[in-house]
PDB file of C-alpha atoms in Angstrom:
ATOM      1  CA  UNK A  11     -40.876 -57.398  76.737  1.00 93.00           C
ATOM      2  CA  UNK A  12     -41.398 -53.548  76.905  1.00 98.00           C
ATOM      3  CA  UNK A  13     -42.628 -53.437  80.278  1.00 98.00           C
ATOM      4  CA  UNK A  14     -40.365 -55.316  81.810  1.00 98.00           C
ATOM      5  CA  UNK A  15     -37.773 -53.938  80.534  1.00 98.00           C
ATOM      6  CA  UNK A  16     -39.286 -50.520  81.700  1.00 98.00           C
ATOM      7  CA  UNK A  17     -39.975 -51.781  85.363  1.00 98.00           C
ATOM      8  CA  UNK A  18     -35.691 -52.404  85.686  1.00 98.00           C
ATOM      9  CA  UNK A  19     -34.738 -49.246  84.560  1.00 98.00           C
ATOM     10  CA  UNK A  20     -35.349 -45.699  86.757  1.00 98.00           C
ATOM     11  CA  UNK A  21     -37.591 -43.612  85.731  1.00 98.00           C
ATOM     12  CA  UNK A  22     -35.203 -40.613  85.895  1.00 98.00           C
ATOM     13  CA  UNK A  23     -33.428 -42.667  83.415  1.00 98.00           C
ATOM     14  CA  UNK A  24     -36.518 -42.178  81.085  1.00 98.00           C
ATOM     15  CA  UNK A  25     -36.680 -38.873  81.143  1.00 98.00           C
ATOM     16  CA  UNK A  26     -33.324 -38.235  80.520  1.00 97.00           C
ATOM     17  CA  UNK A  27     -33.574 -40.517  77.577  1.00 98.00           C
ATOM     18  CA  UNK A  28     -36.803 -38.380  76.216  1.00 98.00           C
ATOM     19  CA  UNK A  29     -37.097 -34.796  77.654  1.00 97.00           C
ATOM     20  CA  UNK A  30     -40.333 -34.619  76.736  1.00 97.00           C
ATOM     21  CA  UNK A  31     -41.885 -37.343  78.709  1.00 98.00           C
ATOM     22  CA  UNK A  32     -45.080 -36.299  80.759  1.00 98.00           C
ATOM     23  CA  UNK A  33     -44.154 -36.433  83.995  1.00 98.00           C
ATOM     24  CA  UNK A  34     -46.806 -36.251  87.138  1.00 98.00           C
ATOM     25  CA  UNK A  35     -46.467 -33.878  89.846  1.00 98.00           C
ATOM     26  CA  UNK A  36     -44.074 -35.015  92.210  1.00 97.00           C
ATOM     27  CA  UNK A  37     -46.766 -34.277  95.384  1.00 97.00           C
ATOM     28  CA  UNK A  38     -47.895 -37.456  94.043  1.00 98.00           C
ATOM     29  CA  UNK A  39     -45.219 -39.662  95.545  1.00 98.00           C
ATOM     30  CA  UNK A  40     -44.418 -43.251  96.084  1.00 98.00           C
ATOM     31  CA  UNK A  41     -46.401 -44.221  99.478  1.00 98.00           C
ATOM     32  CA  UNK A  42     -43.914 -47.810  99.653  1.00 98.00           C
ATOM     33  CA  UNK A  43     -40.510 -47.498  98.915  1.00 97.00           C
ATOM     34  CA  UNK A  44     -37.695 -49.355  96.655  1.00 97.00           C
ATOM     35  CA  UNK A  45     -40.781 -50.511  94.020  1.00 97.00           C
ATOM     36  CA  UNK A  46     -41.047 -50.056  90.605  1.00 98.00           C
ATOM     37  CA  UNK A  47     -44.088 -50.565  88.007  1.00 98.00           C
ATOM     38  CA  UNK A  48     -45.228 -50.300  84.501  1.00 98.00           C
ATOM     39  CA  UNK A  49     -48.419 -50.947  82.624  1.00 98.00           C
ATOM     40  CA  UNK A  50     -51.398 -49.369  81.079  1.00 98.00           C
ATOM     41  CA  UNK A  51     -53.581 -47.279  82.688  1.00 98.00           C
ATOM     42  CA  UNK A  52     -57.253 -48.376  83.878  1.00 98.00           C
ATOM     43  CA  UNK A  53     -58.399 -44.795  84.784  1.00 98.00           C
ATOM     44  CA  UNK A  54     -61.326 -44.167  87.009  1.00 97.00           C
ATOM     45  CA  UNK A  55     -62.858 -41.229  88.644  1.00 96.00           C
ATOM     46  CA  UNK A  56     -63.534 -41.307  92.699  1.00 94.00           C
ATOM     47  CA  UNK A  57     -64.390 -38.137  93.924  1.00 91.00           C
ATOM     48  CA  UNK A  58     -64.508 -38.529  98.099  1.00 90.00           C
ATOM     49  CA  UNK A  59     -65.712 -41.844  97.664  1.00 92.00           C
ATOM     50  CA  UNK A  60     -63.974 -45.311  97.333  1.00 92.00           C
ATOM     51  CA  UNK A  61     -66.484 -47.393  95.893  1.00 96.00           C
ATOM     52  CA  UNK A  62     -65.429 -46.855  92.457  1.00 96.00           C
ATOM     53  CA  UNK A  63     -61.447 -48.066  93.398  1.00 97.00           C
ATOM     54  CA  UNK A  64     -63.542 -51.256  94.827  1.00 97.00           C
ATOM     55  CA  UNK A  65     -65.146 -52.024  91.627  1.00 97.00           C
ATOM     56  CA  UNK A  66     -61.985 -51.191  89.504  1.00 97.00           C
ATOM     57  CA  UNK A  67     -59.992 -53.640  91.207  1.00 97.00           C
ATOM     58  CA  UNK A  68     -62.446 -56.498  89.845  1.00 96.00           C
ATOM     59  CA  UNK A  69     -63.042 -54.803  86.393  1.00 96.00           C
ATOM     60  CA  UNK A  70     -59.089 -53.825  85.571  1.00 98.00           C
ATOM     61  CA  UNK A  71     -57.020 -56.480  84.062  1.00 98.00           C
ATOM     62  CA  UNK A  72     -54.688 -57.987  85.837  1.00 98.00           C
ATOM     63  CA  UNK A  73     -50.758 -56.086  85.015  1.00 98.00           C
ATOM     64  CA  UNK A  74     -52.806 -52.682  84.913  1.00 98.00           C
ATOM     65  CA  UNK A  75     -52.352 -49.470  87.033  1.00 98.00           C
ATOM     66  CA  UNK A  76     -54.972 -47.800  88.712  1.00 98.00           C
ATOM     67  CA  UNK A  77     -54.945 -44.071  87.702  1.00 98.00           C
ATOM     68  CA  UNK A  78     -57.682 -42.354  90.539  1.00 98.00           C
ATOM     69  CA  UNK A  79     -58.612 -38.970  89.559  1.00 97.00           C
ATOM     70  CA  UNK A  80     -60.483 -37.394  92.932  1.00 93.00           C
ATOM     71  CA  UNK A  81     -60.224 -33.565  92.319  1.00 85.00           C
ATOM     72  CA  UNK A  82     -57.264 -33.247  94.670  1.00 73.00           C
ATOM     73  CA  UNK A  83     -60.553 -34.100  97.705  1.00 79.00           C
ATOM     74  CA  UNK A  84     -58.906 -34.808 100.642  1.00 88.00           C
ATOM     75  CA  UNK A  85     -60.778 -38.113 102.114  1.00 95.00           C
ATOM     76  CA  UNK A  86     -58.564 -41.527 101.878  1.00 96.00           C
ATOM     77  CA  UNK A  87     -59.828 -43.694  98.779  1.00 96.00           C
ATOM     78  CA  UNK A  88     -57.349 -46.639  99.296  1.00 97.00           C
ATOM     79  CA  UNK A  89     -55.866 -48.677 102.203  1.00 97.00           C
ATOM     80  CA  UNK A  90     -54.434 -51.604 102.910  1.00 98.00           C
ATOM     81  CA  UNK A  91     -57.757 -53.759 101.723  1.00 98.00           C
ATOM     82  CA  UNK A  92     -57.553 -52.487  98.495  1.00 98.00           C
ATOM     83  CA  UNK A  93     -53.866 -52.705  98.143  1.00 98.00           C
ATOM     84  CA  UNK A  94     -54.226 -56.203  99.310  1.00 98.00           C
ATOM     85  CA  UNK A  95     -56.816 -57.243  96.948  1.00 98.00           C
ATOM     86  CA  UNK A  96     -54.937 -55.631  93.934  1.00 98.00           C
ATOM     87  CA  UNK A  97     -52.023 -57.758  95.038  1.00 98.00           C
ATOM     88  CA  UNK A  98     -53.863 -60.485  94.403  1.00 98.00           C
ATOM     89  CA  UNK A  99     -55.753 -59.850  91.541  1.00 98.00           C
ATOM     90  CA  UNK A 100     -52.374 -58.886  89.800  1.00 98.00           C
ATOM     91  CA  UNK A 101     -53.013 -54.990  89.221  1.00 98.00           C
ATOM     92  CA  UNK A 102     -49.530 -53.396  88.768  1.00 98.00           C
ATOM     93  CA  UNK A 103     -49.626 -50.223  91.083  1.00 98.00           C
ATOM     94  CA  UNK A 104     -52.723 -47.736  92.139  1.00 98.00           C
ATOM     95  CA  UNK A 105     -51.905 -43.781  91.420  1.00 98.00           C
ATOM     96  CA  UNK A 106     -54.192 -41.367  93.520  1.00 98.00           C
ATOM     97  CA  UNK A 107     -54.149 -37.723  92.564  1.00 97.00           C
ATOM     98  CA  UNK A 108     -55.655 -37.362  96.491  1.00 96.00           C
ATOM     99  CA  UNK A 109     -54.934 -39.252  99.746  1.00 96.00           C
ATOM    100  CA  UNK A 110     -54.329 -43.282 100.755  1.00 97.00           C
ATOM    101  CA  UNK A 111     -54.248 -44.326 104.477  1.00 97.00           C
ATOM    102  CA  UNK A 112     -53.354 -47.357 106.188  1.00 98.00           C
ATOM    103  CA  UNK A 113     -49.346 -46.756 105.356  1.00 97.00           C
ATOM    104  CA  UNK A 114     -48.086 -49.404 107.607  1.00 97.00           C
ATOM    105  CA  UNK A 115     -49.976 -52.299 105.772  1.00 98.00           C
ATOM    106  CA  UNK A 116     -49.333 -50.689 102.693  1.00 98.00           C
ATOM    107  CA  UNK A 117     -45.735 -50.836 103.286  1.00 97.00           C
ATOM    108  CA  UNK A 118     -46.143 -54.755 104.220  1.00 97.00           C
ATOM    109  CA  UNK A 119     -47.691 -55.502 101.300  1.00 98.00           C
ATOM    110  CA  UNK A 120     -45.451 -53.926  99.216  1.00 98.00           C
ATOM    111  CA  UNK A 121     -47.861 -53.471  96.336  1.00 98.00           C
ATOM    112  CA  UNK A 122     -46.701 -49.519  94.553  1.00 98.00           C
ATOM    113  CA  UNK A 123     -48.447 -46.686  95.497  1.00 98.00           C
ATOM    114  CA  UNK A 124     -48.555 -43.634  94.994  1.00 98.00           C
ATOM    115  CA  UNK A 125     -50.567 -40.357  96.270  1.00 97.00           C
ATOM    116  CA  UNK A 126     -50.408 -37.583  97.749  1.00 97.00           C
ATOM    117  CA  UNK A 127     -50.352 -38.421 101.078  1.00 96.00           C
ATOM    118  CA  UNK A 128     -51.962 -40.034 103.823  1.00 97.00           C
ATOM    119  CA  UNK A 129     -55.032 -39.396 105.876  1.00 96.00           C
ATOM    120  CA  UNK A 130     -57.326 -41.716 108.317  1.00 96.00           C
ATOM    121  CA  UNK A 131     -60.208 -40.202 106.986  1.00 95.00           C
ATOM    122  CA  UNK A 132     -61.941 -42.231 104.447  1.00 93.00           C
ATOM    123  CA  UNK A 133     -64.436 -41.379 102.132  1.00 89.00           C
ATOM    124  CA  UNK A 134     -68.283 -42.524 100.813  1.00 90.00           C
ATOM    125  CA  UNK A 135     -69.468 -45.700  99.631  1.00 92.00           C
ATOM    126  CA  UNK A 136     -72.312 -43.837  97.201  1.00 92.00           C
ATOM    127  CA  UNK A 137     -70.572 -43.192  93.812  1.00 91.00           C
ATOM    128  CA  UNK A 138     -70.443 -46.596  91.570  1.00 88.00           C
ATOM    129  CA  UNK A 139     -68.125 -44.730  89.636  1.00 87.00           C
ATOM    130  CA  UNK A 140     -66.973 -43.866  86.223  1.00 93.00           C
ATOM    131  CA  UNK A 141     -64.326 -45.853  84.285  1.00 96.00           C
ATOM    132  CA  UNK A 142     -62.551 -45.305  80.958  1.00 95.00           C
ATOM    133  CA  UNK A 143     -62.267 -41.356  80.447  1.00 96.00           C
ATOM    134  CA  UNK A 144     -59.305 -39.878  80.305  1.00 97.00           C
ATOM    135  CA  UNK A 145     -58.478 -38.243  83.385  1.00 97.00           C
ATOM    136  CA  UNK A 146     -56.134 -35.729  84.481  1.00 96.00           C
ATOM    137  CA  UNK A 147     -53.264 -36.747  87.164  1.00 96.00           C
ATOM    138  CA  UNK A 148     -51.163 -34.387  89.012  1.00 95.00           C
ATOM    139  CA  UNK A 149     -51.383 -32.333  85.979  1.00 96.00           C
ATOM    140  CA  UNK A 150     -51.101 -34.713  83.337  1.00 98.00           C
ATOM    141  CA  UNK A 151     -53.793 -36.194  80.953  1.00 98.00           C
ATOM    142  CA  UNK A 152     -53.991 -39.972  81.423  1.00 98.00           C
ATOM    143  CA  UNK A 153     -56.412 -41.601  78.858  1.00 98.00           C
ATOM    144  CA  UNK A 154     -57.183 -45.359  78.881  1.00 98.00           C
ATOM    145  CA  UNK A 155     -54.069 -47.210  77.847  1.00 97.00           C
ATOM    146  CA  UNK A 156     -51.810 -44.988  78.158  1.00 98.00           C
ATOM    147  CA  UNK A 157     -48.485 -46.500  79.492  1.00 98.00           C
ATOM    148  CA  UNK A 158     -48.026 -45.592  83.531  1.00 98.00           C
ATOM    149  CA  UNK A 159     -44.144 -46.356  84.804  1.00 98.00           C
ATOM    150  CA  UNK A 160     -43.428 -45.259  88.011  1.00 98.00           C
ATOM    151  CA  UNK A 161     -40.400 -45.332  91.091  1.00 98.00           C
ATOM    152  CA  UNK A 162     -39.426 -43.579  94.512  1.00 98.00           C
ATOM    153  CA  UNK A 163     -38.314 -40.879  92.204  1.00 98.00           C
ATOM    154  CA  UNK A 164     -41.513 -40.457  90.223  1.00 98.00           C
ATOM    155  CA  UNK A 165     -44.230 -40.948  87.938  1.00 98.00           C
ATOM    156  CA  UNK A 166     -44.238 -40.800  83.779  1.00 98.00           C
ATOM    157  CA  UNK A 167     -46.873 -41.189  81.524  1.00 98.00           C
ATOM    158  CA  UNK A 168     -46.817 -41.986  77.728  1.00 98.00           C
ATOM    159  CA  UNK A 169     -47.778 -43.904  74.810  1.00 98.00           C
ATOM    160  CA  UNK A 170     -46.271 -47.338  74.006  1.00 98.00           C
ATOM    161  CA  UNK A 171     -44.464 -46.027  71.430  1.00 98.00           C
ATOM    162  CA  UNK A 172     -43.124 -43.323  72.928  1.00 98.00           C
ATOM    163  CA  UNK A 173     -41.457 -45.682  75.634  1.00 98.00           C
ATOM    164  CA  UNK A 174     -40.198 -48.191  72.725  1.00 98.00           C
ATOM    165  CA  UNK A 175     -38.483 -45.136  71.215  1.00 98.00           C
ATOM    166  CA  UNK A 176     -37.204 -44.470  74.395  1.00 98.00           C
ATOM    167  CA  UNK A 177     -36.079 -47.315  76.101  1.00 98.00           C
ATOM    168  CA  UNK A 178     -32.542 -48.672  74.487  1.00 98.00           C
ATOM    169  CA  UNK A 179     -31.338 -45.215  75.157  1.00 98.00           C
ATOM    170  CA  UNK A 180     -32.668 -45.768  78.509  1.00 98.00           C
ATOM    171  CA  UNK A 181     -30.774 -48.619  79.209  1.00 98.00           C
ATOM    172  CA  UNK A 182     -27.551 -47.271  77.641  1.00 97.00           C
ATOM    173  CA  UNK A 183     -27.399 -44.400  80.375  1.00 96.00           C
ATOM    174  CA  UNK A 184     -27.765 -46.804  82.849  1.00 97.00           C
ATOM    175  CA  UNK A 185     -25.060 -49.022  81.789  1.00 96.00           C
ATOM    176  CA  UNK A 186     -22.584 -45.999  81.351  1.00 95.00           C
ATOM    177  CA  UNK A 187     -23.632 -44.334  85.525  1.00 95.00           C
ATOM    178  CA  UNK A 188     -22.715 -48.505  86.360  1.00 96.00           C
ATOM    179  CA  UNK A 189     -19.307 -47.541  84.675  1.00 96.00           C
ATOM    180  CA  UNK A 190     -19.404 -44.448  86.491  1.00 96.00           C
ATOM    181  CA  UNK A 191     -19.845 -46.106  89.913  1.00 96.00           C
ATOM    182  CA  UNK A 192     -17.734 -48.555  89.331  1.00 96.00           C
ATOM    183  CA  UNK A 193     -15.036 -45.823  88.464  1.00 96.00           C
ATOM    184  CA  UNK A 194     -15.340 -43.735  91.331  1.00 96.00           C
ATOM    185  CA  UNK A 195     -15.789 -47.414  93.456  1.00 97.00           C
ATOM    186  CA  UNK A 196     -11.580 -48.123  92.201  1.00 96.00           C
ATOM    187  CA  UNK A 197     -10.644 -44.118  92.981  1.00 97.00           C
ATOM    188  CA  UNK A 198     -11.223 -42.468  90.173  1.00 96.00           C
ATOM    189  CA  UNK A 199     -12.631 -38.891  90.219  1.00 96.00           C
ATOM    190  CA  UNK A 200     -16.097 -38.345  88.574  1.00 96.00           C
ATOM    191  CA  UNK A 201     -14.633 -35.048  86.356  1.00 94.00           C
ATOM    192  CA  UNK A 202     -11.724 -37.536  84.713  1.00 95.00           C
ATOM    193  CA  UNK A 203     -14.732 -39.570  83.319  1.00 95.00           C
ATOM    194  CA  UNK A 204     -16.702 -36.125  82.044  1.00 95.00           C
ATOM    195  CA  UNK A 205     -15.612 -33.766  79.509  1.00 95.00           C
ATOM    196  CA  UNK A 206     -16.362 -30.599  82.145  1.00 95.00           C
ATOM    197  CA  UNK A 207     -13.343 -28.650  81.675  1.00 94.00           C
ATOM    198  CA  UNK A 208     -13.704 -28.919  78.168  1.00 95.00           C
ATOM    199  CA  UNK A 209     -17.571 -27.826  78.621  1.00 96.00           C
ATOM    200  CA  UNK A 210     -16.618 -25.354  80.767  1.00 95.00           C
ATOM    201  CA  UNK A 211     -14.205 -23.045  78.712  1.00 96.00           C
ATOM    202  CA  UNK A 212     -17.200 -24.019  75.515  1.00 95.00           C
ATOM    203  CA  UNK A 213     -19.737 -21.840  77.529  1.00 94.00           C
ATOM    204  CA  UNK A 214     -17.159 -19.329  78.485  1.00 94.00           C
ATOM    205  CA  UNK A 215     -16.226 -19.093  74.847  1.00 96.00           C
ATOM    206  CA  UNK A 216     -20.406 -19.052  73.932  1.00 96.00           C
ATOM    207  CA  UNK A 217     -20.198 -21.965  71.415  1.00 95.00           C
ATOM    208  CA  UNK A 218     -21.935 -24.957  70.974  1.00 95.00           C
ATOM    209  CA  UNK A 219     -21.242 -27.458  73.625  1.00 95.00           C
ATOM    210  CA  UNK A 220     -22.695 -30.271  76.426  1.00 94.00           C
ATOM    211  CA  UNK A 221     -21.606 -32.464  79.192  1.00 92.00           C
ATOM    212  CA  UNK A 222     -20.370 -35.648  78.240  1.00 91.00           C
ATOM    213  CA  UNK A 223     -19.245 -38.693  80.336  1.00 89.00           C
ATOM    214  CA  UNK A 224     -16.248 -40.755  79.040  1.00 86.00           C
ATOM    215  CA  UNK A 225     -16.992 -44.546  79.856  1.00 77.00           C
TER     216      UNK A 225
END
């Protein structure tokens, strides 16, 4: 299954796999660490105001991720009740292009998120929200849908068929950094399992030429 296999590989794997992945700005950062997710997006707007994260979590289907647009406002729009409550209801991970609070119980729960930071500050109850627009995150454009995969290292955003394409290559750099590892685990230098030299005197020489690892 596609997003499986997408939650067990990194995300920096990703983008080295497809160099043109979207990727989110990397102020919006992973709030718990040493989680991964994937699934579609259920994008809302909350502007100041968490009412409209407190409906989403009953409307959004259960494996989705929360994508909150807020206008980079700086009042919290998630805590630890929400986090808890998307837990439950299944909801893959919450991404807030603005502020979460409540980091220790978000930590214990162990539910991904990611924002921009934390403050204790919370925001209205007056906005019942809008739901299904395409939004933009961190500088991104995040429509319904959309595939949302995310890690302590980041956040990427893409069609389904851009992360098909991109997955088996995926995988195959991480199995060859495993052989790396387990190289340099035994004693063995990491340049005697790259072609550097060899890249080196190409760019000296100004011909074609790129770093390769020998696994």
């Amino acid at each position: 299954m596609l997003l499986e296999r997408l939650r067990n590989v990194q995300v920096s794997s990703l983008c080295d796999a497809d160099k043109g992945l979207a990727v989110v700005d990397p102020a919006i950062r992973a709030m718990v660490p040493d989680v991964s997710f994937a699934g579609p997006a259920f994008t809302l707007l909350a502007y100041d105001d968490h009412l409209p994260v407190l409906v989403a979590l009953r409307e959004a289907e259960p494996g989705s991720v929360l994508v909150v647009a807020t206008n980079t406002l700086r009042k919290a729009v998630s805590g630890e009740l929400f986090a808890t409550e998307a837990r439950r209801r299944g909801i893959a991970a919450i991404v807030i292009d603005g502020y979460c609070r409540d980091l220790r119980g978000l930590r214990r729960i162990g539910l991904p998120v990611h924002a921009r930071g934390t403050t204790p500050m919370s925001g209205t109850t007056r906005d019942p929200g809008t739901f299904g627009r395409e939004v933009l995150i961190g500088r991104v454009r995040v429509a319904p849908g959309d595939l949302v995969v995310g890690d302590d290292d980041g956040v990427v955003v893409g069609s389904r068929e851009r992360f098909e394409a991109a997955i088996d290559q995926a995988e195959e750099i991480e199995r060859a950094e495993q052989a790396l590892l387990a190289g340099m685990a035994r004693g063995r230098p990491l340049h005697e399992m790259t072609n550097v030299d060899e890249h080196l005197h190409a760019l000296e020489a100004d011909v074609p030429t790129s770093l390769t690892f020998r696994v």
